PDB file of C-alpha atoms in Angstrom:
ATOM      1  CA  MET Z   1      15.620 -50.329  64.975  1.00  0.00           C
ATOM      2  CA  LEU Z   2      16.456 -50.094  61.459  1.00  0.00           C
ATOM      3  CA  ARG Z   3      13.800 -52.759  60.065  1.00  0.00           C
ATOM      4  CA  ASP Z   4      11.159 -50.889  62.140  1.00  0.00           C
ATOM      5  CA  SER Z   5      11.732 -47.350  60.791  1.00  0.00           C
ATOM      6  CA  PHE Z   6      11.687 -48.067  56.949  1.00  0.00           C
ATOM      7  CA  PRO Z   7       8.208 -48.611  56.740  1.00  0.00           C
ATOM      8  CA  LEU Z   8       7.742 -45.367  58.411  1.00  0.00           C
ATOM      9  CA  ALA Z   9      10.013 -43.465  55.810  1.00  0.00           C
ATOM     10  CA  ALA Z  10       8.471 -45.229  53.073  1.00  0.00           C
ATOM     11  CA  LYS Z  11       5.073 -43.824  54.317  1.00  0.00           C
ATOM     12  CA  LEU Z  12       6.178 -40.055  54.528  1.00  0.00           C
ATOM     13  CA  LEU Z  13       7.769 -40.547  51.310  1.00  0.00           C
ATOM     14  CA  ALA Z  14       4.894 -41.794  49.635  1.00  0.00           C
ATOM     15  CA  PRO Z  15       2.579 -38.531  49.372  1.00  0.00           C
ATOM     16  CA  LEU Z  16       5.940 -36.328  47.996  1.00  0.00           C
ATOM     17  CA  SER Z  17       6.445 -38.959  45.446  1.00  0.00           C
ATOM     18  CA  PHE Z  18       2.875 -38.890  44.478  1.00  0.00           C
ATOM     19  CA  LEU Z  19       2.905 -34.994  43.944  1.00  0.00           C
ATOM     20  CA  LEU Z  20       5.926 -35.169  42.029  1.00  0.00           C
ATOM     21  CA  LEU Z  21       4.577 -37.567  39.509  1.00  0.00           C
ATOM     22  CA  THR Z  22       1.714 -35.964  39.244  1.00  0.00           C
ATOM     23  CA  GLY Z  23       2.842 -32.520  38.897  1.00  0.00           C
ATOM     24  CA  ILE Z  24       5.236 -34.111  35.955  1.00  0.00           C
ATOM     25  CA  GLN Z  25       2.151 -35.521  34.792  1.00  0.00           C
ATOM     26  CA  LEU Z  26      -0.162 -32.589  34.410  1.00  0.00           C
ATOM     27  CA  GLN Z  27       2.761 -30.432  32.878  1.00  0.00           C
ATOM     28  CA  ALA Z  28       3.252 -33.188  30.395  1.00  0.00           C
ATOM     29  CA  GLN Z  29      -0.359 -33.510  29.420  1.00  0.00           C
ATOM     30  CA  GLY Z  30      -1.706 -30.006  29.024  1.00  0.00           C
ATOM     31  CA  ARG Z  31      -0.769 -26.267  29.594  1.00  0.00           C
ATOM     32  CA  PRO Z  32      -2.575 -23.335  31.215  1.00  0.00           C
ATOM     33  CA  ILE Z  33      -5.727 -22.349  29.579  1.00  0.00           C
ATOM     34  CA  GLY Z  34      -5.352 -19.211  27.312  1.00  0.00           C
ATOM     35  CA  PHE Z  35      -7.948 -15.983  27.436  1.00  0.00           C
ATOM     36  CA  ASP Z  36      -9.086 -17.651  24.377  1.00  0.00           C
ATOM     37  CA  GLU Z  37     -10.712 -20.280  26.035  1.00  0.00           C
ATOM     38  CA  THR Z  38     -11.400 -18.366  29.401  1.00  0.00           C
ATOM     39  CA  TRP Z  39     -13.609 -15.828  27.119  1.00  0.00           C
ATOM     40  CA  SER Z  40     -15.229 -19.104  25.470  1.00  0.00           C
ATOM     41  CA  LEU Z  41     -15.980 -20.686  28.692  1.00  0.00           C
ATOM     42  CA  ALA Z  42     -17.139 -17.696  30.653  1.00  0.00           C
ATOM     43  CA  ALA Z  43     -20.272 -16.918  32.394  1.00  0.00           C
ATOM     44  CA  ASP Z  44     -19.935 -13.237  32.398  1.00  0.00           C
ATOM     45  CA  ARG Z  45     -18.066 -11.962  29.435  1.00  0.00           C
ATOM     46  CA  ALA Z  46     -17.852  -8.462  31.001  1.00  0.00           C
ATOM     47  CA  LYS Z  47     -16.218 -10.054  34.244  1.00  0.00           C
ATOM     48  CA  ALA Z  48     -13.843 -11.361  31.505  1.00  0.00           C
ATOM     49  CA  LEU Z  49     -12.987  -8.356  30.278  1.00  0.00           C
ATOM     50  CA  GLU Z  50     -11.573  -7.219  33.333  1.00  0.00           C
ATOM     51  CA  LYS Z  51      -8.897  -9.360  33.091  1.00  0.00           C
ATOM     52  CA  LEU Z  52      -7.298  -7.411  30.049  1.00  0.00           C
ATOM     53  CA  ILE Z  53      -5.179  -4.094  30.693  1.00  0.00           C
ATOM     54  CA  PRO Z  54      -7.365  -1.129  28.859  1.00  0.00           C
ATOM     55  CA  GLY Z  55      -5.755   0.059  25.776  1.00  0.00           C
ATOM     56  CA  THR Z  56      -4.221  -3.379  24.471  1.00  0.00           C
ATOM     57  CA  ARG Z  57      -4.822  -5.101  21.307  1.00  0.00           C
ATOM     58  CA  ASP Z  58      -6.779  -7.606  23.097  1.00  0.00           C
ATOM     59  CA  TYR Z  59      -8.369  -5.521  25.109  1.00  0.00           C
ATOM     60  CA  TYR Z  60      -9.966  -3.606  22.191  1.00  0.00           C
ATOM     61  CA  TYR Z  61     -10.689  -7.219  20.085  1.00  0.00           C
ATOM     62  CA  TYR Z  62     -12.346  -8.496  22.632  1.00  0.00           C
ATOM     63  CA  SER Z  63     -14.787  -5.505  23.880  1.00  0.00           C
ATOM     64  CA  CYS Z  64     -15.432  -5.086  20.139  1.00  0.00           C
ATOM     65  CA  LEU Z  65     -16.830  -8.670  20.270  1.00  0.00           C
ATOM     66  CA  HIS Z  66     -18.638  -8.331  23.493  1.00  0.00           C
ATOM     67  CA  ARG Z  67     -20.419  -5.113  22.299  1.00  0.00           C
ATOM     68  CA  GLN Z  68     -21.315  -7.067  19.316  1.00  0.00           C
ATOM     69  CA  ASP Z  69     -22.591 -10.395  20.858  1.00  0.00           C
ATOM     70  CA  LEU Z  70     -24.669  -7.710  22.810  1.00  0.00           C
ATOM     71  CA  LYS Z  71     -25.863  -6.348  19.659  1.00  0.00           C
ATOM     72  CA  ASP Z  72     -24.440  -3.031  20.634  1.00  0.00           C
ATOM     73  CA  PHE Z  73     -23.426  -1.992  17.370  1.00  0.00           C
ATOM     74  CA  ASP Z  74     -23.203   2.036  17.934  1.00  0.00           C
ATOM     75  CA  ALA Z  75     -20.500   1.171  20.807  1.00  0.00           C
ATOM     76  CA  VAL Z  76     -18.429  -0.399  18.306  1.00  0.00           C
ATOM     77  CA  GLY Z  77     -17.405   2.235  16.125  1.00  0.00           C
ATOM     78  CA  PRO Z  78     -15.744   4.571  18.687  1.00  0.00           C
ATOM     79  CA  LEU Z  79     -14.089   1.336  20.090  1.00  0.00           C
ATOM     80  CA  LEU Z  80     -12.709   0.846  16.715  1.00  0.00           C
ATOM     81  CA  ALA Z  81     -11.422   4.220  16.055  1.00  0.00           C
ATOM     82  CA  ALA Z  82      -9.308   4.063  19.026  1.00  0.00           C
ATOM     83  CA  TRP Z  83      -7.788   0.893  18.540  1.00  0.00           C
ATOM     84  CA  VAL Z  84      -6.927   1.780  14.888  1.00  0.00           C
ATOM     85  CA  LYS Z  85      -5.451   5.340  16.663  1.00  0.00           C
ATOM     86  CA  ARG Z  86      -2.990   3.280  18.752  1.00  0.00           C
ATOM     87  CA  HIS Z  87      -2.334  -0.084  17.078  1.00  0.00           C
ATOM     88  CA  GLY Z  88      -2.669   0.411  13.146  1.00  0.00           C
ATOM     89  CA  ARG Z  89      -5.298  -1.434  11.158  1.00  0.00           C
ATOM     90  CA  THR Z  90      -4.403  -4.896  11.958  1.00  0.00           C
ATOM     91  CA  THR Z  91      -5.855  -8.230  10.677  1.00  0.00           C
ATOM     92  CA  ARG Z  92      -8.247  -8.497  13.861  1.00  0.00           C
ATOM     93  CA  VAL Z  93      -9.153  -4.504  13.214  1.00  0.00           C
ATOM     94  CA  ILE Z  94     -10.445  -6.082   9.781  1.00  0.00           C
ATOM     95  CA  GLU Z  95     -12.146  -8.877  11.372  1.00  0.00           C
ATOM     96  CA  ILE Z  96     -14.202  -6.759  13.414  1.00  0.00           C
ATOM     97  CA  GLU Z  97     -14.757  -4.487  10.499  1.00  0.00           C
ATOM     98  CA  ASN Z  98     -16.200  -7.066   8.509  1.00  0.00           C
ATOM     99  CA  ARG Z  99     -18.210  -8.651  11.384  1.00  0.00           C
ATOM    100  CA  GLN Z 100     -19.646  -5.121  11.860  1.00  0.00           C
ATOM    101  CA  ALA Z 101     -20.811  -4.659   8.365  1.00  0.00           C
ATOM    102  CA  LEU Z 102     -22.298  -7.827   7.993  1.00  0.00           C
ATOM    103  CA  LEU Z 103     -23.929  -7.976  11.718  1.00  0.00           C
ATOM    104  CA  THR Z 104     -25.706  -4.842  10.745  1.00  0.00           C
ATOM    105  CA  PHE Z 105     -26.909  -5.733   7.498  1.00  0.00           C
ATOM    106  CA  ALA Z 106     -30.675  -5.857   8.689  1.00  0.00           C
ATOM    107  CA  LYS Z 107     -30.350  -2.277   9.743  1.00  0.00           C
ATOM    108  CA  ASP Z 108     -28.808  -0.624   6.706  1.00  0.00           C
ATOM    109  CA  PRO Z 109     -28.205  -3.151   3.681  1.00  0.00           C
ATOM    110  CA  GLN Z 110     -27.024  -0.365   1.569  1.00  0.00           C
ATOM    111  CA  LYS Z 111     -24.260   0.832   4.015  1.00  0.00           C
ATOM    112  CA  THR Z 112     -23.026  -2.873   4.116  1.00  0.00           C
ATOM    113  CA  TYR Z 113     -22.997  -3.156   0.449  1.00  0.00           C
ATOM    114  CA  ASP Z 114     -21.366  -0.091   0.147  1.00  0.00           C
ATOM    115  CA  PHE Z 115     -18.591  -1.284   2.535  1.00  0.00           C
ATOM    116  CA  LEU Z 116     -18.444  -4.758   0.828  1.00  0.00           C
ATOM    117  CA  LYS Z 117     -17.739  -3.504  -2.852  1.00  0.00           C
ATOM    118  CA  PRO Z 118     -14.636  -1.721  -2.452  1.00  0.00           C
ATOM    119  CA  ARG Z 119     -13.505  -4.367   0.424  1.00  0.00           C
ATOM    120  CA  LEU Z 120     -14.199  -7.614  -2.301  1.00  0.00           C
ATOM    121  CA  GLY Z 121     -13.121  -5.695  -5.176  1.00  0.00           C
ATOM    122  CA  LEU Z 122     -16.334  -6.337  -6.963  1.00  0.00           C
ATOM    123  CA  THR Z 123     -17.561  -4.537  -9.932  1.00  0.00           C
ATOM    124  CA  PHE Z 124     -20.923  -4.423 -11.688  1.00  0.00           C
ATOM    125  CA  ASN Z 125     -20.260  -2.949 -15.117  1.00  0.00           C
ATOM    126  CA  HIS Z 126     -22.337  -6.067 -17.340  1.00  0.00           C
ATOM    127  CA  ARG Z 127     -25.216  -4.388 -19.213  1.00  0.00           C
ATOM    128  CA  ARG Z 128     -28.277  -6.356 -19.967  1.00  0.00           C
ATOM    129  CA  GLN Z 129     -28.074  -7.912 -23.424  1.00  0.00           C
ATOM    130  CA  VAL Z 130     -31.645  -7.301 -25.207  1.00  0.00           C
ATOM    131  CA  PRO Z 131     -31.940  -9.514 -28.516  1.00  0.00           C
ATOM    132  CA  GLY Z 132     -32.386  -7.793 -31.416  1.00  0.00           C
ATOM    133  CA  GLN Z 133     -31.539  -4.040 -30.171  1.00  0.00           C
ATOM    134  CA  LYS Z 134     -28.921  -2.129 -31.706  1.00  0.00           C
ATOM    135  CA  PRO Z 135     -25.869  -0.721 -29.288  1.00  0.00           C
ATOM    136  CA  ASP Z 136     -25.578   2.794 -28.991  1.00  0.00           C
ATOM    137  CA  LEU Z 137     -22.241   2.753 -27.498  1.00  0.00           C
ATOM    138  CA  PRO Z 138     -19.224   4.577 -29.183  1.00  0.00           C
ATOM    139  CA  THR Z 139     -17.187   2.218 -31.183  1.00  0.00           C
ATOM    140  CA  SER Z 140     -14.096   4.539 -31.125  1.00  0.00           C
ATOM    141  CA  LEU Z 141     -12.183   6.594 -28.511  1.00  0.00           C
ATOM    142  CA  ASP Z 142     -12.700  10.552 -28.854  1.00  0.00           C
ATOM    143  CA  GLN Z 143      -9.397  11.391 -30.404  1.00  0.00           C
ATOM    144  CA  ARG Z 144      -9.644  14.755 -28.751  1.00  0.00           C
ATOM    145  CA  LEU Z 145      -9.082  13.417 -25.142  1.00  0.00           C
ATOM    146  CA  ILE Z 146      -6.382  11.003 -26.067  1.00  0.00           C
ATOM    147  CA  SER Z 147      -4.295  12.464 -29.397  1.00  0.00           C
ATOM    148  CA  SER Z 148      -0.559  13.061 -28.486  1.00  0.00           C
ATOM    149  CA  GLU Z 149      -1.189  16.849 -28.657  1.00  0.00           C
ATOM    150  CA  THR Z 150      -3.634  16.439 -25.669  1.00  0.00           C
ATOM    151  CA  LEU Z 151      -1.611  14.393 -23.755  1.00  0.00           C
ATOM    152  CA  ALA Z 152       1.664  16.477 -24.308  1.00  0.00           C
ATOM    153  CA  ARG Z 153      -0.523  19.619 -23.302  1.00  0.00           C
ATOM    154  CA  ARG Z 154      -1.466  17.852 -20.155  1.00  0.00           C
ATOM    155  CA  ALA Z 155       2.013  16.505 -19.272  1.00  0.00           C
ATOM    156  CA  LEU Z 156       3.530  19.787 -19.778  1.00  0.00           C
ATOM    157  CA  GLU Z 157       0.492  21.808 -17.860  1.00  0.00           C
ATOM    158  CA  ARG Z 158       1.440  19.563 -14.561  1.00  0.00           C
ATOM    159  CA  HIS Z 159       4.938  19.948 -14.816  1.00  0.00           C
ATOM    160  CA  PRO Z 160       5.284  23.306 -16.428  1.00  0.00           C
ATOM    161  CA  ARG Z 161       8.934  23.797 -16.339  1.00  0.00           C
ATOM    162  CA  THR Z 162      10.340  20.268 -17.002  1.00  0.00           C
ATOM    163  CA  VAL Z 163       9.768  17.491 -19.200  1.00  0.00           C
ATOM    164  CA  ASN Z 164       9.363  14.912 -15.809  1.00  0.00           C
ATOM    165  CA  GLY Z 165       5.683  13.961 -17.146  1.00  0.00           C
ATOM    166  CA  PHE Z 166       7.048  11.962 -20.333  1.00  0.00           C
ATOM    167  CA  GLN Z 167       8.471   8.542 -20.692  1.00  0.00           C
ATOM    168  CA  SER Z 168      11.942   8.610 -22.991  1.00  0.00           C
ATOM    169  CA  THR Z 169      10.096   6.996 -26.134  1.00  0.00           C
ATOM    170  CA  ALA Z 170       8.799  10.957 -26.410  1.00  0.00           C
ATOM    171  CA  TYR Z 171      12.148  12.525 -26.345  1.00  0.00           C
ATOM    172  CA  ALA Z 172      12.586  12.798 -29.785  1.00  0.00           C
ATOM    173  CA  ALA Z 173       9.385  13.920 -30.430  1.00  0.00           C
ATOM    174  CA  LEU Z 174       9.691  16.442 -27.582  1.00  0.00           C
ATOM    175  CA  ALA Z 175      13.130  17.672 -29.100  1.00  0.00           C
ATOM    176  CA  ALA Z 176      11.504  18.690 -32.416  1.00  0.00           C
ATOM    177  CA  SER Z 177       8.695  20.483 -30.434  1.00  0.00           C
ATOM    178  CA  ASN Z 178       8.424  24.096 -29.423  1.00  0.00           C
ATOM    179  CA  LEU Z 179       9.889  23.713 -25.754  1.00  0.00           C
ATOM    180  CA  ASP Z 180      10.536  26.920 -23.320  1.00  0.00           C
ATOM    181  CA  GLU Z 181      14.187  27.014 -22.123  1.00  0.00           C
ATOM    182  CA  ASN Z 182      13.479  25.562 -18.936  1.00  0.00           C
ATOM    183  CA  GLN Z 183      11.744  22.490 -20.173  1.00  0.00           C
ATOM    184  CA  PHE Z 184      14.681  22.306 -23.172  1.00  0.00           C
ATOM    185  CA  MET Z 185      17.284  22.193 -20.419  1.00  0.00           C
ATOM    186  CA  SER Z 186      15.458  19.661 -18.885  1.00  0.00           C
ATOM    187  CA  LEU Z 187      15.183  17.691 -21.681  1.00  0.00           C
ATOM    188  CA  MET Z 188      18.915  17.578 -22.345  1.00  0.00           C
ATOM    189  CA  THR Z 189      19.675  16.342 -19.093  1.00  0.00           C
ATOM    190  CA  LYS Z 190      17.343  12.850 -19.608  1.00  0.00           C
ATOM    191  CA  LEU Z 191      18.668  12.314 -23.115  1.00  0.00           C
ATOM    192  CA  ARG Z 192      20.731   9.046 -23.190  1.00  0.00           C
ATOM    193  CA  ASP Z 193      20.653   7.820 -26.794  1.00  0.00           C
ATOM    194  CA  PRO Z 194      22.216  10.063 -29.508  1.00  0.00           C
ATOM    195  CA  ASP Z 195      19.659   8.894 -31.909  1.00  0.00           C
ATOM    196  CA  ILE Z 196      17.837  12.437 -31.959  1.00  0.00           C
ATOM    197  CA  ALA Z 197      17.020  14.117 -35.027  1.00  0.00           C
ATOM    198  CA  GLY Z 198      18.913  17.322 -35.195  1.00  0.00           C
ATOM    199  CA  LEU Z 199      20.965  16.357 -32.017  1.00  0.00           C
ATOM    200  CA  PRO Z 200      24.442  18.586 -32.790  1.00  0.00           C
ATOM    201  CA  ALA Z 201      21.768  21.548 -33.057  1.00  0.00           C
ATOM    202  CA  LEU Z 202      20.049  20.616 -29.805  1.00  0.00           C
ATOM    203  CA  VAL Z 203      23.874  20.379 -28.063  1.00  0.00           C
ATOM    204  CA  ILE Z 204      24.946  23.786 -29.484  1.00  0.00           C
ATOM    205  CA  ARG Z 205      21.628  25.561 -28.141  1.00  0.00           C
ATOM    206  CA  GLN Z 206      22.063  23.746 -24.613  1.00  0.00           C
ATOM    207  CA  LEU Z 207      25.741  25.297 -24.419  1.00  0.00           C
ATOM    208  CA  ALA Z 208      24.521  28.491 -25.016  1.00  0.00           C
ATOM    209  CA  ASN Z 209      22.254  28.352 -22.367  1.00  0.00           C
ATOM    210  CA  ARG Z 210      23.336  30.652 -19.139  1.00  0.00           C
ATOM    211  CA  ARG Z 211      22.962  27.623 -17.349  1.00  0.00           C
ATOM    212  CA  SER Z 212      25.300  25.362 -18.994  1.00  0.00           C
ATOM    213  CA  ARG Z 213      28.116  24.005 -17.536  1.00  0.00           C
ATOM    214  CA  GLY Z 214      30.317  23.339 -20.988  1.00  0.00           C
ATOM    215  CA  PHE Z 215      30.651  20.387 -23.366  1.00  0.00           C
ATOM    216  CA  GLY Z 216      31.010  17.169 -21.404  1.00  0.00           C
ATOM    217  CA  SER Z 217      28.554  18.096 -18.498  1.00  0.00           C
ATOM    218  CA  LEU Z 218      25.720  15.926 -19.901  1.00  0.00           C
ATOM    219  CA  ALA Z 219      25.580  12.150 -20.270  1.00  0.00           C
ATOM    220  CA  ILE Z 220      24.316  12.809 -24.197  1.00  0.00           C
ATOM    221  CA  HIS Z 221      27.688  14.615 -24.759  1.00  0.00           C
ATOM    222  CA  SER Z 222      29.708  11.699 -24.502  1.00  0.00           C
ATOM    223  CA  ARG Z 223      27.532   9.312 -26.117  1.00  0.00           C
ATOM    224  CA  MET Z 224      27.422  11.190 -29.649  1.00  0.00           C
ATOM    225  CA  PHE Z 225      28.764   9.704 -32.776  1.00  0.00           C
ATOM    226  CA  LEU Z 226      31.898  11.101 -34.439  1.00  0.00           C
ATOM    227  CA  ALA Z 227      29.729  12.589 -37.182  1.00  0.00           C
ATOM    228  CA  GLN Z 228      27.547  14.474 -34.953  1.00  0.00           C
ATOM    229  CA  LEU Z 229      30.840  15.620 -33.014  1.00  0.00           C
ATOM    230  CA  ASP Z 230      31.999  16.942 -36.302  1.00  0.00           C
ATOM    231  CA  GLU Z 231      28.941  18.966 -36.814  1.00  0.00           C
ATOM    232  CA  CYS Z 232      29.036  20.473 -33.526  1.00  0.00           C
ATOM    233  CA  LEU Z 233      32.442  21.722 -34.531  1.00  0.00           C
ATOM    234  CA  GLY Z 234      30.985  23.021 -37.802  1.00  0.00           C
ATOM    235  CA  LEU Z 235      28.425  24.990 -35.825  1.00  0.00           C
ATOM    236  CA  ARG Z 236      30.411  26.190 -32.964  1.00  0.00           C
ATOM    237  CA  PRO Z 237      34.871  25.770 -33.949  1.00  0.00           C
ATOM    238  CA  ASP Z 238      35.643  27.189 -30.326  1.00  0.00           C
ATOM    239  CA  LEU Z 239      34.807  23.343 -29.016  1.00  0.00           C
ATOM    240  CA  LEU Z 240      37.713  22.224 -30.440  1.00  0.00           C
ATOM    241  CA  ARG Z 241      39.780  24.184 -27.101  1.00  0.00           C
ATOM    242  CA  SER Z 242      37.353  21.927 -24.606  1.00  0.00           C
ATOM    243  CA  SER Z 243      39.272  19.281 -22.998  1.00  0.00           C
ATOM    244  CA  ALA Z 244      36.054  17.150 -23.046  1.00  0.00           C
TER     245      ALA Z 244
END
């Protein structure tokens, strides 16, 4: 009885073993096909698009590709605008923009050129060299445009109440110029080095301003040389009563 039942059990287990072994082998050999392959192998890509969720990044990307493959370039613009509005300008957005510019070259070459120049950082500033021709280009810059006075005036016009338009290397020259009170107080708050001509007089002027918070309130006060502090006392003896 036992001997006869063994072949029957083996026959029943054989198909199950085959399925298990085959399943393991298929799992080891590959993985499910992704949408990239589904798209590439699809006979009807419009049907393949129906598998994607509208509004997703993949939906916009493959919809744009499909429109471009059909040469329906006018439909790509609205898709791109909606895509960027929802998900921002991603690398795949840039890819579609580049494809659009190249694929529509025959329709509007100048538009493609205008797109590619900033995208590729192209410049065309070279001039044709004609042998024997004398150059008529200026050999020096117009000093009226780049003089210190012009640049200083422009900086003050852009920042009328401060000296925020200047770098620290200009502070010494500013200290000797005719600044209004707002600009002067802005300059004094920025000074860090005591190598400014007439610094004691500048400090006394700052202390006399109604917005001054007294000696020691600015960084430059604690960085003055002893001789400069003595000069400040000569200009304003009551500073001896200052704890700072």
